Amino acid sequence: MSPHPPELIIEAGRTESQYWKDLWRYRELFYFLAWRDILVRYKQTVIGIAWALIRPFLTMIVFTIVFGNLAKLPSGGAPYPILVFAAMLPWQFFASALAECSNSLIVNSNLISKVYFPRLIVPSSAVIVSFVDFLISGIILLALMIWFNFVPDWRIVTLPLFILLAFAAAMGAGLWLAALNVKYRDFRYIVPFIVQFGLYISPVGFSSSIVPPQWRLLYSINPMVGVIDGFRWAILGGEAQLYWPGFMLSTGLVALLLLSGIWYFRQTERTFADVI
């Protein structure tokens, strides 16, 4: 005699009360979406995953020539290419995660409109794909350190903390844009502008130390200023200094961005299947 089939209980409000547990229950879907996106990302490209190396490397060369050789901006004693690439790593991760997250729900609309699962899994898996590119790009930083015979000091052990900060900034902004893009498709045009504009107003090609002291705190309203300064502080060591009031302000804004992003996403995700 066959055992009794599993009992299915439909309970009012269960989805809300069990949401965070469901995130763990659906972890295999998270792994699948992330792995699928990694495979699809460079499918049918000639040089494949090497694109993750070429883009930041060429941008680093341009910034080094323009800001280091032509504008003669200070590098605080560190080789200018390493100064630039220490900022390029978190910026590329943030920009890529923003673009991937904002489109993630639209790309997976067929899945979202058919079955229940915590929608938070979709933008989270998109961020993981950008994080893989981040790890691959780190190879260039190691190569630059070897080329310039540059040895980081003890601060390098704090780098994971700043990676978490970059992750929080990318996730927070990505959740806002993913949710907004479902309802307002204008954001597919706004996101590339945000990424391009953000590159100019963030200290990627130059050190934030060249900003006049009276403007440093205001400049730190950009959350990526604290993230980039933290990366440089950990990687360059030596004369690289953190402007602590600005760093604390940026960190606080990253935390606010993440918490508000989760809150807004949770408020709107129940309507995704109807609107998308």
PDB file of C-alpha atoms in Angstrom:
ATOM      1  CA  MET A   1       0.000   0.000   0.000  1.00  0.00           C
ATOM      2  CA  SER A   2       1.460   3.391  -1.011  1.00  0.00           C
ATOM      3  CA  PRO A   3       2.115   5.992   1.725  1.00  0.00           C
ATOM      4  CA  HIS A   4      -0.168   8.989   2.020  1.00  0.00           C
ATOM      5  CA  PRO A   5       0.703  11.865  -0.354  1.00  0.00           C
ATOM      6  CA  PRO A   6       2.199  14.963   1.286  1.00  0.00           C
ATOM      7  CA  GLU A   7      -0.406  17.319   2.731  1.00  0.00           C
ATOM      8  CA  LEU A   8      -0.662  20.752   1.100  1.00  0.00           C
ATOM      9  CA  ILE A   9      -1.852  23.527   3.416  1.00  0.00           C
ATOM     10  CA  ILE A  10      -2.937  26.874   1.952  1.00  0.00           C
ATOM     11  CA  GLU A  11      -2.737  29.281   4.853  1.00  0.00           C
ATOM     12  CA  ALA A  12      -3.670  32.978   4.731  1.00  0.00           C
ATOM     13  CA  GLY A  13      -0.635  35.220   5.227  1.00  0.00           C
ATOM     14  CA  ARG A  14       1.773  32.277   5.073  1.00  0.00           C
ATOM     15  CA  THR A  15       3.718  33.806   2.195  1.00  0.00           C
ATOM     16  CA  GLU A  16       4.495  36.910   4.229  1.00  0.00           C
ATOM     17  CA  SER A  17       5.337  35.145   7.488  1.00  0.00           C
ATOM     18  CA  GLN A  18       7.511  32.494   5.807  1.00  0.00           C
ATOM     19  CA  TYR A  19       9.175  34.796   3.258  1.00  0.00           C
ATOM     20  CA  TRP A  20      12.723  34.722   4.629  1.00  0.00           C
ATOM     21  CA  LYS A  21      12.548  30.967   5.260  1.00  0.00           C
ATOM     22  CA  ASP A  22      11.336  30.545   1.660  1.00  0.00           C
ATOM     23  CA  LEU A  23      14.464  32.332   0.461  1.00  0.00           C
ATOM     24  CA  TRP A  24      16.483  29.486   1.943  1.00  0.00           C
ATOM     25  CA  ARG A  25      14.081  26.813   0.677  1.00  0.00           C
ATOM     26  CA  TYR A  26      14.403  28.135  -2.878  1.00  0.00           C
ATOM     27  CA  ARG A  27      18.217  28.361  -2.758  1.00  0.00           C
ATOM     28  CA  GLU A  28      18.535  25.823  -5.576  1.00  0.00           C
ATOM     29  CA  LEU A  29      16.576  28.169  -7.845  1.00  0.00           C
ATOM     30  CA  PHE A  30      19.012  30.918  -6.836  1.00  0.00           C
ATOM     31  CA  TYR A  31      21.984  28.720  -7.808  1.00  0.00           C
ATOM     32  CA  PHE A  32      20.310  27.775 -11.091  1.00  0.00           C
ATOM     33  CA  LEU A  33      19.511  31.368 -12.132  1.00  0.00           C
ATOM     34  CA  ALA A  34      23.008  32.581 -11.243  1.00  0.00           C
ATOM     35  CA  TRP A  35      24.700  29.713 -13.102  1.00  0.00           C
ATOM     36  CA  ARG A  36      22.407  30.133 -16.123  1.00  0.00           C
ATOM     37  CA  ASP A  37      23.189  33.875 -16.329  1.00  0.00           C
ATOM     38  CA  ILE A  38      26.929  33.229 -16.074  1.00  0.00           C
ATOM     39  CA  LEU A  39      26.734  30.733 -18.969  1.00  0.00           C
ATOM     40  CA  VAL A  40      24.530  32.990 -21.109  1.00  0.00           C
ATOM     41  CA  ARG A  41      26.537  36.166 -20.450  1.00  0.00           C
ATOM     42  CA  TYR A  42      29.397  35.337 -22.793  1.00  0.00           C
ATOM     43  CA  LYS A  43      27.663  32.780 -24.991  1.00  0.00           C
ATOM     44  CA  GLN A  44      28.513  33.084 -28.704  1.00  0.00           C
ATOM     45  CA  THR A  45      31.247  35.657 -28.020  1.00  0.00           C
ATOM     46  CA  VAL A  46      34.608  35.105 -29.695  1.00  0.00           C
ATOM     47  CA  ILE A  47      36.803  35.730 -26.661  1.00  0.00           C
ATOM     48  CA  GLY A  48      34.250  34.722 -24.014  1.00  0.00           C
ATOM     49  CA  ILE A  49      34.954  35.606 -20.417  1.00  0.00           C
ATOM     50  CA  ALA A  50      38.039  37.619 -21.438  1.00  0.00           C
ATOM     51  CA  TRP A  51      35.626  40.554 -21.885  1.00  0.00           C
ATOM     52  CA  ALA A  52      35.576  40.789 -18.097  1.00  0.00           C
ATOM     53  CA  LEU A  53      39.300  41.609 -18.290  1.00  0.00           C
ATOM     54  CA  ILE A  54      39.434  43.769 -21.407  1.00  0.00           C
ATOM     55  CA  ARG A  55      36.835  46.404 -20.485  1.00  0.00           C
ATOM     56  CA  PRO A  56      38.287  47.498 -17.121  1.00  0.00           C
ATOM     57  CA  PHE A  57      41.844  47.158 -18.433  1.00  0.00           C
ATOM     58  CA  LEU A  58      41.256  49.528 -21.381  1.00  0.00           C
ATOM     59  CA  THR A  59      39.371  51.995 -19.153  1.00  0.00           C
ATOM     60  CA  MET A  60      42.284  51.932 -16.709  1.00  0.00           C
ATOM     61  CA  ILE A  61      44.737  52.757 -19.519  1.00  0.00           C
ATOM     62  CA  VAL A  62      42.633  55.725 -20.694  1.00  0.00           C
ATOM     63  CA  PHE A  63      42.236  57.124 -17.164  1.00  0.00           C
ATOM     64  CA  THR A  64      45.950  56.687 -16.450  1.00  0.00           C
ATOM     65  CA  ILE A  65      46.906  58.611 -19.598  1.00  0.00           C
ATOM     66  CA  VAL A  66      44.330  61.397 -19.110  1.00  0.00           C
ATOM     67  CA  PHE A  67      44.517  61.934 -15.335  1.00  0.00           C
ATOM     68  CA  GLY A  68      48.005  60.636 -14.544  1.00  0.00           C
ATOM     69  CA  ASN A  69      50.152  61.594 -17.562  1.00  0.00           C
ATOM     70  CA  LEU A  70      48.331  64.618 -19.019  1.00  0.00           C
ATOM     71  CA  ALA A  71      46.625  66.213 -15.981  1.00  0.00           C
ATOM     72  CA  LYS A  72      49.500  65.144 -13.637  1.00  0.00           C
ATOM     73  CA  LEU A  73      47.115  64.491 -10.740  1.00  0.00           C
ATOM     74  CA  PRO A  74      48.732  63.141  -7.541  1.00  0.00           C
ATOM     75  CA  SER A  75      48.634  59.428  -6.763  1.00  0.00           C
ATOM     76  CA  GLY A  76      49.856  59.511  -3.157  1.00  0.00           C
ATOM     77  CA  GLY A  77      53.045  57.613  -3.954  1.00  0.00           C
ATOM     78  CA  ALA A  78      51.313  54.623  -5.554  1.00  0.00           C
ATOM     79  CA  PRO A  79      51.686  53.750  -9.261  1.00  0.00           C
ATOM     80  CA  TYR A  80      48.863  55.542 -11.067  1.00  0.00           C
ATOM     81  CA  PRO A  81      47.531  52.414 -12.852  1.00  0.00           C
ATOM     82  CA  ILE A  82      47.098  50.679  -9.475  1.00  0.00           C
ATOM     83  CA  LEU A  83      45.427  53.795  -8.021  1.00  0.00           C
ATOM     84  CA  VAL A  84      42.926  53.725 -10.901  1.00  0.00           C
ATOM     85  CA  PHE A  85      42.339  49.989 -10.895  1.00  0.00           C
ATOM     86  CA  ALA A  86      41.780  49.883  -7.119  1.00  0.00           C
ATOM     87  CA  ALA A  87      38.764  52.121  -7.838  1.00  0.00           C
ATOM     88  CA  MET A  88      37.833  50.479 -11.143  1.00  0.00           C
ATOM     89  CA  LEU A  89      37.160  47.145  -9.414  1.00  0.00           C
ATOM     90  CA  PRO A  90      34.283  48.315  -7.153  1.00  0.00           C
ATOM     91  CA  TRP A  91      32.949  50.730  -9.763  1.00  0.00           C
ATOM     92  CA  GLN A  92      32.732  48.083 -12.501  1.00  0.00           C
ATOM     93  CA  PHE A  93      31.040  45.728 -10.056  1.00  0.00           C
ATOM     94  CA  PHE A  94      28.525  48.397  -9.011  1.00  0.00           C
ATOM     95  CA  ALA A  95      27.775  49.538 -12.590  1.00  0.00           C
ATOM     96  CA  SER A  96      27.420  45.989 -13.906  1.00  0.00           C
ATOM     97  CA  ALA A  97      25.195  44.917 -10.992  1.00  0.00           C
ATOM     98  CA  LEU A  98      22.995  47.965 -11.511  1.00  0.00           C
ATOM     99  CA  ALA A  99      22.445  47.137 -15.187  1.00  0.00           C
ATOM    100  CA  GLU A 100      21.881  43.414 -14.546  1.00  0.00           C
ATOM    101  CA  CYS A 101      19.532  43.966 -11.595  1.00  0.00           C
ATOM    102  CA  SER A 102      17.370  46.569 -13.303  1.00  0.00           C
ATOM    103  CA  ASN A 103      16.522  44.187 -16.165  1.00  0.00           C
ATOM    104  CA  SER A 104      16.471  40.946 -14.173  1.00  0.00           C
ATOM    105  CA  LEU A 105      12.733  40.878 -13.436  1.00  0.00           C
ATOM    106  CA  ILE A 106      11.786  41.778 -17.023  1.00  0.00           C
ATOM    107  CA  VAL A 107      14.063  39.086 -18.446  1.00  0.00           C
ATOM    108  CA  ASN A 108      12.492  36.482 -16.140  1.00  0.00           C
ATOM    109  CA  SER A 109       8.894  37.666 -16.649  1.00  0.00           C
ATOM    110  CA  ASN A 110       7.725  34.235 -17.877  1.00  0.00           C
ATOM    111  CA  LEU A 111       8.937  32.615 -14.679  1.00  0.00           C
ATOM    112  CA  ILE A 112       7.534  35.330 -12.416  1.00  0.00           C
ATOM    113  CA  SER A 113       4.066  35.275 -13.958  1.00  0.00           C
ATOM    114  CA  LYS A 114       3.655  31.489 -13.642  1.00  0.00           C
ATOM    115  CA  VAL A 115       4.899  30.236 -10.269  1.00  0.00           C
ATOM    116  CA  TYR A 116       5.424  31.483  -6.739  1.00  0.00           C
ATOM    117  CA  PHE A 117       8.889  31.960  -5.300  1.00  0.00           C
ATOM    118  CA  PRO A 118      10.481  34.848  -3.396  1.00  0.00           C
ATOM    119  CA  ARG A 119      11.147  37.404  -6.149  1.00  0.00           C
ATOM    120  CA  LEU A 120      14.165  38.672  -4.252  1.00  0.00           C
ATOM    121  CA  ILE A 121      16.034  35.663  -5.644  1.00  0.00           C
ATOM    122  CA  VAL A 122      16.034  37.105  -9.176  1.00  0.00           C
ATOM    123  CA  PRO A 123      17.949  40.414  -8.621  1.00  0.00           C
ATOM    124  CA  SER A 124      20.185  38.685  -6.042  1.00  0.00           C
ATOM    125  CA  SER A 125      21.316  36.127  -8.629  1.00  0.00           C
ATOM    126  CA  ALA A 126      21.985  38.984 -11.085  1.00  0.00           C
ATOM    127  CA  VAL A 127      24.356  40.619  -8.573  1.00  0.00           C
ATOM    128  CA  ILE A 128      26.225  37.322  -8.182  1.00  0.00           C
ATOM    129  CA  VAL A 129      26.928  37.274 -11.935  1.00  0.00           C
ATOM    130  CA  SER A 130      28.505  40.742 -11.676  1.00  0.00           C
ATOM    131  CA  PHE A 131      30.486  39.575  -8.660  1.00  0.00           C
ATOM    132  CA  VAL A 132      32.023  36.796 -10.749  1.00  0.00           C
ATOM    133  CA  ASP A 133      33.248  39.467 -13.196  1.00  0.00           C
ATOM    134  CA  PHE A 134      34.625  41.373 -10.200  1.00  0.00           C
ATOM    135  CA  LEU A 135      36.647  38.350  -9.081  1.00  0.00           C
ATOM    136  CA  ILE A 136      37.977  37.777 -12.612  1.00  0.00           C
ATOM    137  CA  SER A 137      38.968  41.449 -12.930  1.00  0.00           C
ATOM    138  CA  GLY A 138      40.950  41.076  -9.710  1.00  0.00           C
ATOM    139  CA  ILE A 139      43.489  39.115 -11.782  1.00  0.00           C
ATOM    140  CA  ILE A 140      44.470  42.392 -13.485  1.00  0.00           C
ATOM    141  CA  LEU A 141      45.091  44.044 -10.118  1.00  0.00           C
ATOM    142  CA  LEU A 142      47.366  41.189  -9.092  1.00  0.00           C
ATOM    143  CA  ALA A 143      49.211  41.438 -12.424  1.00  0.00           C
ATOM    144  CA  LEU A 144      49.696  45.206 -11.950  1.00  0.00           C
ATOM    145  CA  MET A 145      51.082  44.668  -8.439  1.00  0.00           C
ATOM    146  CA  ILE A 146      53.578  42.153  -9.779  1.00  0.00           C
ATOM    147  CA  TRP A 147      54.512  44.418 -12.732  1.00  0.00           C
ATOM    148  CA  PHE A 148      55.159  47.455 -10.490  1.00  0.00           C
ATOM    149  CA  ASN A 149      56.631  45.315  -7.700  1.00  0.00           C
ATOM    150  CA  PHE A 150      53.990  46.742  -5.360  1.00  0.00           C
ATOM    151  CA  VAL A 151      53.426  44.946  -2.052  1.00  0.00           C
ATOM    152  CA  PRO A 152      50.319  45.916  -0.021  1.00  0.00           C
ATOM    153  CA  ASP A 153      50.634  46.276   3.744  1.00  0.00           C
ATOM    154  CA  TRP A 154      48.477  44.854   6.576  1.00  0.00           C
ATOM    155  CA  ARG A 155      45.440  46.855   5.463  1.00  0.00           C
ATOM    156  CA  ILE A 156      44.813  44.376   2.646  1.00  0.00           C
ATOM    157  CA  VAL A 157      43.225  41.992   5.190  1.00  0.00           C
ATOM    158  CA  THR A 158      40.380  44.525   5.638  1.00  0.00           C
ATOM    159  CA  LEU A 159      39.499  44.376   1.927  1.00  0.00           C
ATOM    160  CA  PRO A 160      36.617  41.848   2.432  1.00  0.00           C
ATOM    161  CA  LEU A 161      34.820  44.445   4.587  1.00  0.00           C
ATOM    162  CA  PHE A 162      34.882  46.947   1.729  1.00  0.00           C
ATOM    163  CA  ILE A 163      33.798  44.239  -0.728  1.00  0.00           C
ATOM    164  CA  LEU A 164      30.748  43.699   1.500  1.00  0.00           C
ATOM    165  CA  LEU A 165      30.149  47.459   1.427  1.00  0.00           C
ATOM    166  CA  ALA A 166      30.295  47.442  -2.393  1.00  0.00           C
ATOM    167  CA  PHE A 167      27.940  44.447  -2.413  1.00  0.00           C
ATOM    168  CA  ALA A 168      25.454  46.291  -0.180  1.00  0.00           C
ATOM    169  CA  ALA A 169      25.564  49.414  -2.385  1.00  0.00           C
ATOM    170  CA  ALA A 170      25.034  47.381  -5.567  1.00  0.00           C
ATOM    171  CA  MET A 171      22.219  45.323  -4.017  1.00  0.00           C
ATOM    172  CA  GLY A 172      20.413  48.331  -2.542  1.00  0.00           C
ATOM    173  CA  ALA A 173      20.465  50.395  -5.731  1.00  0.00           C
ATOM    174  CA  GLY A 174      19.744  47.297  -7.845  1.00  0.00           C
ATOM    175  CA  LEU A 175      16.598  46.420  -5.859  1.00  0.00           C
ATOM    176  CA  TRP A 176      15.222  49.936  -6.249  1.00  0.00           C
ATOM    177  CA  LEU A 177      15.800  49.943 -10.016  1.00  0.00           C
ATOM    178  CA  ALA A 178      14.555  46.369 -10.538  1.00  0.00           C
ATOM    179  CA  ALA A 179      11.251  47.146  -8.811  1.00  0.00           C
ATOM    180  CA  LEU A 180      10.830  50.525 -10.519  1.00  0.00           C
ATOM    181  CA  ASN A 181      11.634  49.069 -13.950  1.00  0.00           C
ATOM    182  CA  VAL A 182       8.707  46.652 -13.706  1.00  0.00           C
ATOM    183  CA  LYS A 183       6.219  49.522 -13.455  1.00  0.00           C
ATOM    184  CA  TYR A 184       8.068  52.289 -15.282  1.00  0.00           C
ATOM    185  CA  ARG A 185       9.991  51.031 -18.310  1.00  0.00           C
ATOM    186  CA  ASP A 186      11.620  54.456 -18.609  1.00  0.00           C
ATOM    187  CA  PHE A 187      14.278  53.134 -16.258  1.00  0.00           C
ATOM    188  CA  ARG A 188      15.790  51.003 -19.024  1.00  0.00           C
ATOM    189  CA  TYR A 189      16.935  54.333 -20.490  1.00  0.00           C
ATOM    190  CA  ILE A 190      17.742  55.987 -17.172  1.00  0.00           C
ATOM    191  CA  VAL A 191      20.077  53.267 -15.862  1.00  0.00           C
ATOM    192  CA  PRO A 192      22.775  53.697 -18.584  1.00  0.00           C
ATOM    193  CA  PHE A 193      22.717  57.438 -17.908  1.00  0.00           C
ATOM    194  CA  ILE A 194      23.106  56.861 -14.151  1.00  0.00           C
ATOM    195  CA  VAL A 195      26.097  54.576 -14.789  1.00  0.00           C
ATOM    196  CA  GLN A 196      27.767  57.030 -17.181  1.00  0.00           C
ATOM    197  CA  PHE A 197      27.107  60.056 -14.971  1.00  0.00           C
ATOM    198  CA  GLY A 198      28.215  58.183 -11.863  1.00  0.00           C
ATOM    199  CA  LEU A 199      31.576  57.350 -13.429  1.00  0.00           C
ATOM    200  CA  TYR A 200      32.310  61.076 -13.853  1.00  0.00           C
ATOM    201  CA  ILE A 201      31.263  62.141 -10.358  1.00  0.00           C
ATOM    202  CA  SER A 202      32.954  59.229  -8.549  1.00  0.00           C
ATOM    203  CA  PRO A 203      36.705  59.244  -7.762  1.00  0.00           C
ATOM    204  CA  VAL A 204      37.585  56.470 -10.218  1.00  0.00           C
ATOM    205  CA  GLY A 205      40.202  58.197 -12.400  1.00  0.00           C
ATOM    206  CA  PHE A 206      41.539  60.401  -9.602  1.00  0.00           C
ATOM    207  CA  SER A 207      41.975  60.386  -5.848  1.00  0.00           C
ATOM    208  CA  SER A 208      39.207  62.013  -3.774  1.00  0.00           C
ATOM    209  CA  SER A 209      41.993  63.808  -1.853  1.00  0.00           C
ATOM    210  CA  ILE A 210      42.096  66.441  -4.627  1.00  0.00           C
ATOM    211  CA  VAL A 211      38.585  67.573  -3.671  1.00  0.00           C
ATOM    212  CA  PRO A 212      38.854  70.804  -1.592  1.00  0.00           C
ATOM    213  CA  PRO A 213      38.432  70.123   2.159  1.00  0.00           C
ATOM    214  CA  GLN A 214      35.282  72.255   2.418  1.00  0.00           C
ATOM    215  CA  TRP A 215      33.593  70.032  -0.219  1.00  0.00           C
ATOM    216  CA  ARG A 216      34.764  66.601   0.995  1.00  0.00           C
ATOM    217  CA  LEU A 217      31.733  65.922   3.208  1.00  0.00           C
ATOM    218  CA  LEU A 218      29.277  67.026   0.533  1.00  0.00           C
ATOM    219  CA  TYR A 219      31.150  64.922  -2.038  1.00  0.00           C
ATOM    220  CA  SER A 220      30.702  61.886   0.214  1.00  0.00           C
ATOM    221  CA  ILE A 221      26.928  62.006  -0.308  1.00  0.00           C
ATOM    222  CA  ASN A 222      27.751  59.815  -3.290  1.00  0.00           C
ATOM    223  CA  PRO A 223      27.788  56.366  -1.574  1.00  0.00           C
ATOM    224  CA  MET A 224      30.424  55.073  -4.010  1.00  0.00           C
ATOM    225  CA  VAL A 225      32.931  57.644  -2.716  1.00  0.00           C
ATOM    226  CA  GLY A 226      33.174  55.776   0.593  1.00  0.00           C
ATOM    227  CA  VAL A 227      33.337  52.389  -1.163  1.00  0.00           C
ATOM    228  CA  ILE A 228      36.122  53.483  -3.540  1.00  0.00           C
ATOM    229  CA  ASP A 229      38.094  55.286  -0.826  1.00  0.00           C
ATOM    230  CA  GLY A 230      37.845  52.151   1.317  1.00  0.00           C
ATOM    231  CA  PHE A 231      39.200  49.961  -1.494  1.00  0.00           C
ATOM    232  CA  ARG A 232      42.130  52.329  -2.038  1.00  0.00           C
ATOM    233  CA  TRP A 233      42.843  52.552   1.677  1.00  0.00           C
ATOM    234  CA  ALA A 234      42.992  48.742   1.933  1.00  0.00           C
ATOM    235  CA  ILE A 235      44.888  48.065  -1.306  1.00  0.00           C
ATOM    236  CA  LEU A 236      47.342  50.973  -1.530  1.00  0.00           C
ATOM    237  CA  GLY A 237      48.161  51.301   2.168  1.00  0.00           C
ATOM    238  CA  GLY A 238      51.021  53.687   2.920  1.00  0.00           C
ATOM    239  CA  GLU A 239      50.017  57.307   2.313  1.00  0.00           C
ATOM    240  CA  ALA A 240      46.414  56.503   1.347  1.00  0.00           C
ATOM    241  CA  GLN A 241      44.208  57.941   4.076  1.00  0.00           C
ATOM    242  CA  LEU A 242      40.507  57.705   4.754  1.00  0.00           C
ATOM    243  CA  TYR A 243      38.497  60.865   5.296  1.00  0.00           C
ATOM    244  CA  TRP A 244      36.558  59.362   8.185  1.00  0.00           C
ATOM    245  CA  PRO A 245      33.592  61.815   8.405  1.00  0.00           C
ATOM    246  CA  GLY A 246      32.952  61.342   4.687  1.00  0.00           C
ATOM    247  CA  PHE A 247      33.474  57.575   4.896  1.00  0.00           C
ATOM    248  CA  MET A 248      31.006  57.250   7.774  1.00  0.00           C
ATOM    249  CA  LEU A 249      28.467  59.337   5.838  1.00  0.00           C
ATOM    250  CA  SER A 250      28.866  57.170   2.718  1.00  0.00           C
ATOM    251  CA  THR A 251      28.605  53.973   4.776  1.00  0.00           C
ATOM    252  CA  GLY A 252      25.433  55.214   6.457  1.00  0.00           C
ATOM    253  CA  LEU A 253      23.929  56.060   3.079  1.00  0.00           C
ATOM    254  CA  VAL A 254      24.823  52.601   1.730  1.00  0.00           C
ATOM    255  CA  ALA A 255      23.031  51.008   4.713  1.00  0.00           C
ATOM    256  CA  LEU A 256      20.019  53.265   4.112  1.00  0.00           C
ATOM    257  CA  LEU A 257      20.062  52.418   0.403  1.00  0.00           C
ATOM    258  CA  LEU A 258      20.106  48.674   1.113  1.00  0.00           C
ATOM    259  CA  LEU A 259      17.384  48.695   3.774  1.00  0.00           C
ATOM    260  CA  SER A 260      15.108  51.018   1.796  1.00  0.00           C
ATOM    261  CA  GLY A 261      15.728  48.938  -1.352  1.00  0.00           C
ATOM    262  CA  ILE A 262      14.654  45.727   0.414  1.00  0.00           C
ATOM    263  CA  TRP A 263      11.640  47.511   1.905  1.00  0.00           C
ATOM    264  CA  TYR A 264      10.459  48.958  -1.439  1.00  0.00           C
ATOM    265  CA  PHE A 265      11.048  45.670  -3.270  1.00  0.00           C
ATOM    266  CA  ARG A 266       9.001  43.778  -0.670  1.00  0.00           C
ATOM    267  CA  GLN A 267       6.215  46.351  -0.861  1.00  0.00           C
ATOM    268  CA  THR A 268       5.886  46.059  -4.633  1.00  0.00           C
ATOM    269  CA  GLU A 269       6.798  42.454  -5.437  1.00  0.00           C
ATOM    270  CA  ARG A 270       3.267  41.107  -4.889  1.00  0.00           C
ATOM    271  CA  THR A 271       2.144  43.150  -7.929  1.00  0.00           C
ATOM    272  CA  PHE A 272       4.993  42.071 -10.240  1.00  0.00           C
ATOM    273  CA  ALA A 273       3.080  39.154 -11.785  1.00  0.00           C
ATOM    274  CA  ASP A 274       0.146  41.439 -12.678  1.00  0.00           C
ATOM    275  CA  VAL A 275       2.147  44.368 -14.031  1.00  0.00           C
ATOM    276  CA  ILE A 276       5.067  42.711 -15.780  1.00  0.00           C
TER     277      ILE A 276
END
